[in-house]
Amino acid sequence: CGLFCPQNYPLYIRSVPTENELKFHYTVHTSLDVVDEKISAMGKALVDQRELYLGLLYPTEDYKVYGYVTNSKVKFVMVVDSSNTALRDNEIRSVSAASRAPWGAGNNKSIHSPPLPFQMFRKLHNSYTDIMCNPFYNPGDRIHSRAFDTMVNSMMMQVC
């Protein structure tokens, strides 16, 4: 899981397990180029949305990389093991409407829950918002929060 400011420097990076941490950092940082390409391709459509779930950025032999961008251009990147069956591609593809309409807000999808990556990005975004509301946090600084670490760890254990 990685959280990056609009200038692409890391605010928070966490990997589980830690034995391939260098490979993970490389994958996360190279995915930022794909995120920037998708953002520039969206152009003004991005301005109209509050946040943008980018979905699968690219698959590798070992991982699948997902992306999410807020209206303030803060980027969230999630790298998941390719063998993970909890994240099916058809669920990922169906989430394109999720960034435009809230789940269960009067649409016919109210009985269905959003796909897992979208839920995880929403959880990350909500926790990031809590950090931004902290008067002792300086926006742009690296995130050092036990509550945020706990939330990320529990979320990663869900997927691993």
XYZ file of N, CA and C in Angstrom:
480
model
N 0.854 -1.167 0.000
C 0.000 0.000 0.000
C 0.907 1.240 0.000
N 0.597 2.165 -0.852
C 1.368 3.396 -0.917
C 0.457 4.599 -1.041
N 0.847 5.686 -0.409
C 0.096 6.937 -0.432
C 1.080 8.027 -0.846
N 0.734 8.754 -1.916
C 1.660 9.727 -2.493
C 1.001 11.084 -2.639
N 1.787 12.126 -2.407
C 1.284 13.490 -2.567
C 1.200 13.814 -4.062
N 0.596 14.932 -4.424
C 0.487 15.290 -5.847
C 1.838 15.390 -6.574
N 2.918 15.662 -5.842
C 4.244 15.755 -6.456
C 4.951 14.396 -6.513
N 4.254 13.335 -6.166
C 4.718 11.939 -6.256
C 5.774 11.529 -5.236
N 5.935 12.258 -4.157
C 6.813 11.726 -3.119
C 5.945 11.016 -2.084
N 6.493 9.970 -1.465
C 5.670 9.123 -0.594
C 5.310 9.793 0.728
N 4.039 9.678 1.062
C 3.570 10.090 2.381
C 3.527 8.878 3.307
N 3.288 7.710 2.704
C 3.181 6.483 3.489
C 3.401 5.296 2.556
N 4.261 4.372 2.951
C 4.454 3.125 2.204
C 4.534 1.991 3.204
N 3.792 0.943 2.924
C 3.773 -0.213 3.816
C 3.710 -1.471 2.970
N 4.560 -2.448 3.266
C 4.507 -3.721 2.547
C 4.495 -4.877 3.535
N 3.706 -5.874 3.190
C 3.632 -7.111 3.971
C 3.642 -8.247 2.968
N 4.500 -9.196 3.006
C 5.667 -9.336 3.871
C 6.789 -8.397 3.421
N 7.776 -8.242 4.264
C 8.819 -7.242 4.008
C 10.040 -7.795 3.277
N 10.074 -9.092 2.958
C 11.289 -9.633 2.336
C 11.526 -9.127 0.912
N 10.488 -8.720 0.197
C 10.656 -8.177 -1.157
C 10.370 -6.684 -1.183
N 10.770 -5.987 -0.160
C 10.415 -4.580 -0.021
C 10.981 -3.709 -1.145
N 12.183 -3.982 -1.592
C 12.775 -3.193 -2.671
C 11.983 -3.365 -3.971
N 11.601 -4.598 -4.274
C 10.794 -4.864 -5.468
C 9.434 -4.176 -5.346
N 8.868 -4.206 -4.149
C 7.587 -3.545 -3.909
C 7.700 -2.038 -4.145
N 8.739 -1.410 -3.603
C 8.940 0.034 -3.786
C 9.087 0.376 -5.268
N 9.826 -0.445 -5.992
C 9.993 -0.223 -7.424
C 8.638 -0.309 -8.139
N 7.860 -1.333 -7.829
C 6.550 -1.514 -8.462
C 5.632 -0.341 -8.162
N 5.603 0.098 -6.920
C 4.738 1.215 -6.529
C 5.160 2.499 -7.237
N 6.448 2.774 -7.265
C 6.913 4.014 -7.896
C 6.717 4.008 -9.412
N 6.893 2.856 -10.059
C 6.652 2.814 -11.502
C 5.169 2.930 -11.819
N 4.323 2.515 -10.905
C 2.878 2.628 -11.144
C 2.418 4.085 -11.130
N 3.185 4.965 -10.506
C 2.812 6.383 -10.488
C 2.801 6.982 -11.892
N 3.649 6.461 -12.772
C 3.624 6.924 -14.164
C 2.300 6.559 -14.827
N 1.814 5.360 -14.541
C 0.531 4.919 -15.101
C -0.603 5.762 -14.530
N -0.538 6.057 -13.235
C -1.555 6.908 -12.605
C -1.568 8.277 -13.275
N -0.400 8.875 -13.466
C -0.322 10.190 -14.110
C -0.861 10.155 -15.536
N -0.573 9.079 -16.271
C -1.107 8.937 -17.628
C -2.628 8.880 -17.614
N -3.186 8.100 -16.679
C -4.646 7.981 -16.602
C -5.288 9.301 -16.197
N -4.641 10.021 -15.296
C -5.183 11.316 -14.868
C -5.172 12.303 -16.030
N -4.072 12.356 -16.756
C -4.007 13.299 -17.880
C -4.959 12.898 -18.997
N -5.203 11.603 -19.169
C -6.150 11.149 -20.186
C -7.583 11.523 -19.810
N -7.853 11.564 -18.506
C -9.198 11.926 -18.047
C -9.458 13.419 -18.243
N -8.420 14.218 -18.111
C -8.554 15.662 -18.318
C -9.576 16.302 -17.411
N -10.529 17.014 -17.999
C -11.517 17.755 -17.219
C -12.521 16.851 -16.536
N -12.680 15.630 -16.992
C -13.615 14.706 -16.353
C -13.200 14.444 -14.912
N -11.900 14.485 -14.638
C -11.403 14.273 -13.280
C -11.833 15.401 -12.358
N -11.889 16.610 -12.872
C -12.267 17.765 -12.060
C -13.716 17.643 -11.595
N -14.556 17.016 -12.410
C -15.972 16.893 -12.089
C -16.255 15.860 -11.008
N -15.320 14.977 -10.726
C -15.546 13.923 -9.752
C -14.846 14.248 -8.445
N -15.399 13.726 -7.367
C -14.779 13.959 -6.059
C -13.555 13.086 -5.863
N -13.620 11.864 -6.309
C -12.458 10.989 -6.294
C -12.549 10.058 -7.480
N -11.463 9.440 -7.800
C -11.428 8.614 -8.988
C -10.766 7.286 -8.680
N -11.543 6.226 -8.794
C -11.001 4.881 -8.674
C -10.468 4.502 -10.045
N -9.184 4.278 -10.152
C -8.562 3.994 -11.440
C -8.596 2.520 -11.807
N -8.894 1.666 -10.836
C -8.956 0.235 -11.104
C -7.577 -0.368 -11.271
N -7.528 -1.437 -12.050
C -6.269 -2.133 -12.293
C -5.373 -1.262 -13.156
N -4.227 -0.882 -12.621
C -3.275 -0.067 -13.377
C -2.497 -0.944 -14.347
N -1.947 -2.023 -13.817
C -1.282 -3.000 -14.675
C -0.996 -4.262 -13.869
N -1.035 -5.407 -14.547
C -0.654 -6.652 -13.882
C 0.805 -6.981 -14.186
N 1.465 -7.615 -13.249
C 2.794 -8.164 -13.493
C 2.683 -9.667 -13.299
N 3.788 -10.342 -13.415
C 3.770 -11.785 -13.232
C 3.367 -12.156 -11.805
N 3.807 -11.367 -10.841
C 3.571 -11.681 -9.435
C 2.476 -10.848 -8.784
N 2.202 -9.657 -9.313
C 1.312 -8.715 -8.635
C 0.276 -8.117 -9.577
N -0.756 -7.562 -8.961
C -1.708 -6.696 -9.652
C -1.647 -5.358 -8.932
N -1.597 -4.280 -9.687
C -1.445 -2.947 -9.110
C -2.714 -2.149 -9.391
N -3.325 -1.623 -8.316
C -4.554 -0.844 -8.410
C -4.280 0.596 -7.989
N -5.088 1.520 -8.498
C -4.878 2.923 -8.180
C -6.155 3.669 -7.863
N -5.992 4.773 -7.144
C -7.096 5.620 -6.704
C -6.528 7.024 -6.519
N -7.270 8.035 -6.941
C -6.813 9.419 -6.826
C -7.926 10.247 -6.200
N -7.563 11.144 -5.301
C -8.557 12.034 -4.698
C -8.671 13.307 -5.524
N -9.642 14.130 -5.171
C -9.802 15.398 -5.894
C -8.627 16.344 -5.668
N -7.870 16.127 -4.607
C -6.686 16.957 -4.346
C -5.418 16.331 -4.930
N -5.591 15.323 -5.779
C -4.498 14.650 -6.505
C -3.585 13.813 -5.615
N -4.059 13.438 -4.424
C -3.324 12.494 -3.590
C -3.567 11.114 -4.193
N -2.492 10.348 -4.352
C -2.574 9.063 -5.046
C -2.425 7.913 -4.060
N -3.290 6.929 -4.212
C -3.230 5.701 -3.434
C -2.904 4.572 -4.406
N -1.931 3.754 -4.060
C -1.554 2.620 -4.898
C -1.561 1.377 -4.025
N -2.172 0.315 -4.541
C -2.238 -0.935 -3.815
C -1.676 -2.040 -4.700
N -0.743 -2.806 -4.166
C -0.139 -3.920 -4.888
C -0.599 -5.198 -4.201
N -1.222 -6.079 -4.994
C -1.802 -7.303 -4.449
C -1.214 -8.497 -5.191
N -1.027 -9.581 -4.484
C -0.523 -10.811 -5.077
C -1.463 -11.267 -6.195
N -0.921 -11.644 -7.337
C -1.734 -12.056 -8.487
C -2.563 -13.296 -8.205
N -2.113 -14.123 -7.292
C -2.851 -15.351 -6.993
C -4.022 -15.122 -6.047
N -4.232 -13.888 -5.610
C -5.320 -13.576 -4.684
C -6.660 -13.738 -5.388
N -7.484 -14.641 -4.882
C -8.785 -14.894 -5.508
C -9.865 -13.965 -4.980
N -9.593 -13.226 -3.918
C -10.592 -12.296 -3.378
C -10.814 -11.122 -4.320
N -9.848 -10.847 -5.173
C -9.945 -9.732 -6.113
C -10.079 -10.282 -7.526
N -11.311 -10.486 -7.944
C -11.550 -11.010 -9.285
C -11.636 -9.860 -10.280
N -11.127 -10.099 -11.477
C -11.087 -9.048 -12.499
C -12.468 -8.541 -12.880
N -13.477 -9.440 -12.915
C -14.810 -8.966 -13.295
C -15.383 -8.022 -12.244
N -15.028 -8.200 -10.982
C -15.459 -7.264 -9.947
C -14.757 -5.923 -10.125
N -13.501 -5.979 -10.520
C -12.732 -4.755 -10.697
C -13.313 -3.944 -11.842
N -13.635 -4.613 -12.950
C -14.176 -3.907 -14.113
C -15.516 -3.264 -13.804
N -16.313 -3.895 -12.952
C -17.653 -3.375 -12.668
C -17.631 -2.142 -11.783
N -16.489 -1.761 -11.278
C -16.418 -0.649 -10.341
C -16.328 0.704 -11.032
N -16.263 0.738 -12.354
C -16.103 2.025 -13.029
C -17.236 2.980 -12.698
N -18.427 2.470 -12.476
C -19.544 3.336 -12.099
C -19.472 3.734 -10.635
N -18.688 3.016 -9.852
C -18.627 3.295 -8.418
C -18.025 4.646 -8.119
N -17.140 5.113 -8.980
C -16.534 6.417 -8.717
C -17.486 7.554 -9.050
N -18.554 7.241 -9.780
C -19.516 8.277 -10.137
C -20.755 8.263 -9.253
N -21.085 7.124 -8.657
C -22.290 7.045 -7.832
C -21.989 6.257 -6.569
N -22.449 6.732 -5.431
C -22.208 5.994 -4.191
C -22.996 4.695 -4.175
N -22.438 3.697 -3.548
C -23.109 2.403 -3.465
C -24.330 2.522 -2.578
N -25.425 1.969 -3.070
C -26.655 1.939 -2.295
C -27.387 3.259 -2.256
N -27.014 4.222 -3.081
C -27.657 5.536 -3.053
C -28.785 5.592 -4.073
N -29.809 4.779 -3.870
C -30.974 4.823 -4.723
C -30.809 4.123 -6.051
N -29.691 3.487 -6.294
C -29.549 2.761 -7.547
C -29.864 1.290 -7.329
N -29.906 0.517 -8.379
C -30.269 -0.888 -8.284
C -29.173 -1.740 -7.671
N -28.025 -1.180 -7.417
C -26.911 -1.937 -6.857
C -26.916 -1.920 -5.331
N -27.968 -1.407 -4.733
C -27.960 -1.233 -3.284
C -27.872 -2.550 -2.531
N -28.267 -3.653 -3.150
C -28.173 -4.926 -2.453
C -26.796 -5.554 -2.615
N -25.983 -5.003 -3.508
C -24.634 -5.510 -3.730
C -23.633 -4.596 -3.045
N -22.574 -5.203 -2.533
C -21.522 -4.375 -1.949
C -20.494 -4.065 -3.029
N -19.767 -2.971 -2.880
C -18.755 -2.624 -3.877
C -17.615 -3.632 -3.856
N -16.888 -3.758 -4.956
C -15.749 -4.672 -4.999
C -14.714 -4.335 -3.931
N -13.969 -5.345 -3.533
C -13.020 -5.225 -2.426
C -11.986 -4.112 -2.602
N -11.342 -3.945 -3.770
C -10.358 -2.855 -3.870
C -10.986 -1.490 -3.644
N -12.191 -1.283 -4.162
C -12.861 0.002 -3.968
C -13.123 0.233 -2.484
N -13.582 -0.808 -1.768
C -13.820 -0.691 -0.326
C -12.525 -0.354 0.396
N -11.445 -0.995 -0.008
C -10.165 -0.766 0.649
C -9.667 0.654 0.400
N -9.819 1.143 -0.818
C -9.411 2.520 -1.111
C -10.275 3.522 -0.354
N -11.559 3.240 -0.217
C -12.432 4.134 0.555
C -11.993 4.156 2.015
N -11.626 2.989 2.540
C -11.153 2.905 3.921
C -9.857 3.704 4.093
N -8.947 3.548 3.141
C -7.694 4.315 3.174
C -7.963 5.809 3.083
N -8.860 6.186 2.185
C -9.178 7.597 1.995
C -9.801 8.181 3.264
N -10.708 7.440 3.890
C -11.323 7.918 5.134
C -10.284 8.083 6.237
N -9.367 7.133 6.345
C -8.310 7.244 7.362
C -7.370 8.405 7.056
N -7.071 8.619 5.782
C -6.237 9.753 5.388
C -6.944 11.066 5.727
N -8.247 11.113 5.513
C -9.024 12.306 5.861
C -8.958 12.572 7.356
N -9.028 11.506 8.160
C -8.894 11.670 9.612
C -7.536 12.274 9.972
N -6.488 11.825 9.291
C -5.154 12.373 9.550
C -5.094 13.846 9.167
N -5.677 14.185 8.032
C -5.673 15.582 7.583
C -6.434 16.494 8.551
N -7.404 15.939 9.258
C -8.179 16.726 10.225
C -7.442 16.905 11.549
N -6.346 16.201 11.725
C -5.556 16.315 12.940
C -4.808 17.649 12.907
N -5.029 18.515 13.895
C -4.370 19.825 13.876
C -2.846 19.745 14.044
N -2.335 18.596 14.485
C -0.893 18.453 14.681
C -0.188 17.866 13.455
N -0.951 17.515 12.434
C -0.357 16.986 11.205
C -0.146 18.115 10.206
N 1.051 18.196 9.664
C 1.354 19.177 8.617
C 1.154 18.511 7.263
N 0.208 18.980 6.463
C -0.023 18.362 5.149
C 1.262 18.315 4.331
N 1.510 17.153 3.745
C 2.722 16.945 2.960
C 3.802 16.201 3.714
N 3.692 16.126 5.048
C 4.661 15.370 5.842
C 4.350 13.880 5.741
N 5.377 13.067 5.989
C 5.150 11.618 6.037
C 4.165 11.309 7.151
N 3.392 10.271 6.950
C 2.369 9.887 7.922
C 2.979 8.945 8.946
N 2.903 9.347 10.209
C 3.348 8.533 11.335
C 2.186 8.469 12.314
N 1.328 7.478 12.131
C 0.136 7.368 12.960
C -0.112 5.903 13.295
N -0.225 5.607 14.586
C -0.510 4.233 14.996
C -1.882 3.788 14.517
N -2.850 4.692 14.556
C -4.202 4.342 14.106
C -4.199 4.015 12.609
N -3.473 4.798 11.826
C -3.386 4.545 10.384
C -2.653 3.231 10.128
N -1.547 2.985 10.849
C -0.814 1.722 10.720
C -1.705 0.531 11.035
N -2.472 0.635 12.104
C -3.363 -0.449 12.505
C -4.405 -0.727 11.432
N -4.989 0.332 10.883
C -5.993 0.170 9.838
C -5.376 -0.472 8.600
N -4.198 -0.023 8.187
C -3.534 -0.582 7.007
C -3.163 -2.040 7.255
N -2.639 -2.355 8.427
C -2.282 -3.742 8.742
C -3.496 -4.656 8.702
N -4.609 -4.220 9.279
C -5.813 -5.059 9.264
C -6.335 -5.231 7.844
N -6.252 -4.181 7.050
C -6.697 -4.253 5.666
C -5.802 -5.205 4.863
N -4.501 -5.143 5.094
C -3.574 -6.013 4.369
C -3.746 -7.473 4.774
N -4.047 -7.716 6.027
C -4.270 -9.089 6.470
C -5.532 -9.665 5.830
N -6.492 -8.813 5.527
C -7.710 -9.224 4.839
C -7.384 -9.767 3.454
N -6.445 -9.145 2.791
C -6.130 -9.476 1.407
C -5.069 -10.561 1.307
N -4.164 -10.614 2.270
C -3.058 -11.590 2.204
C -3.495 -12.980 2.598
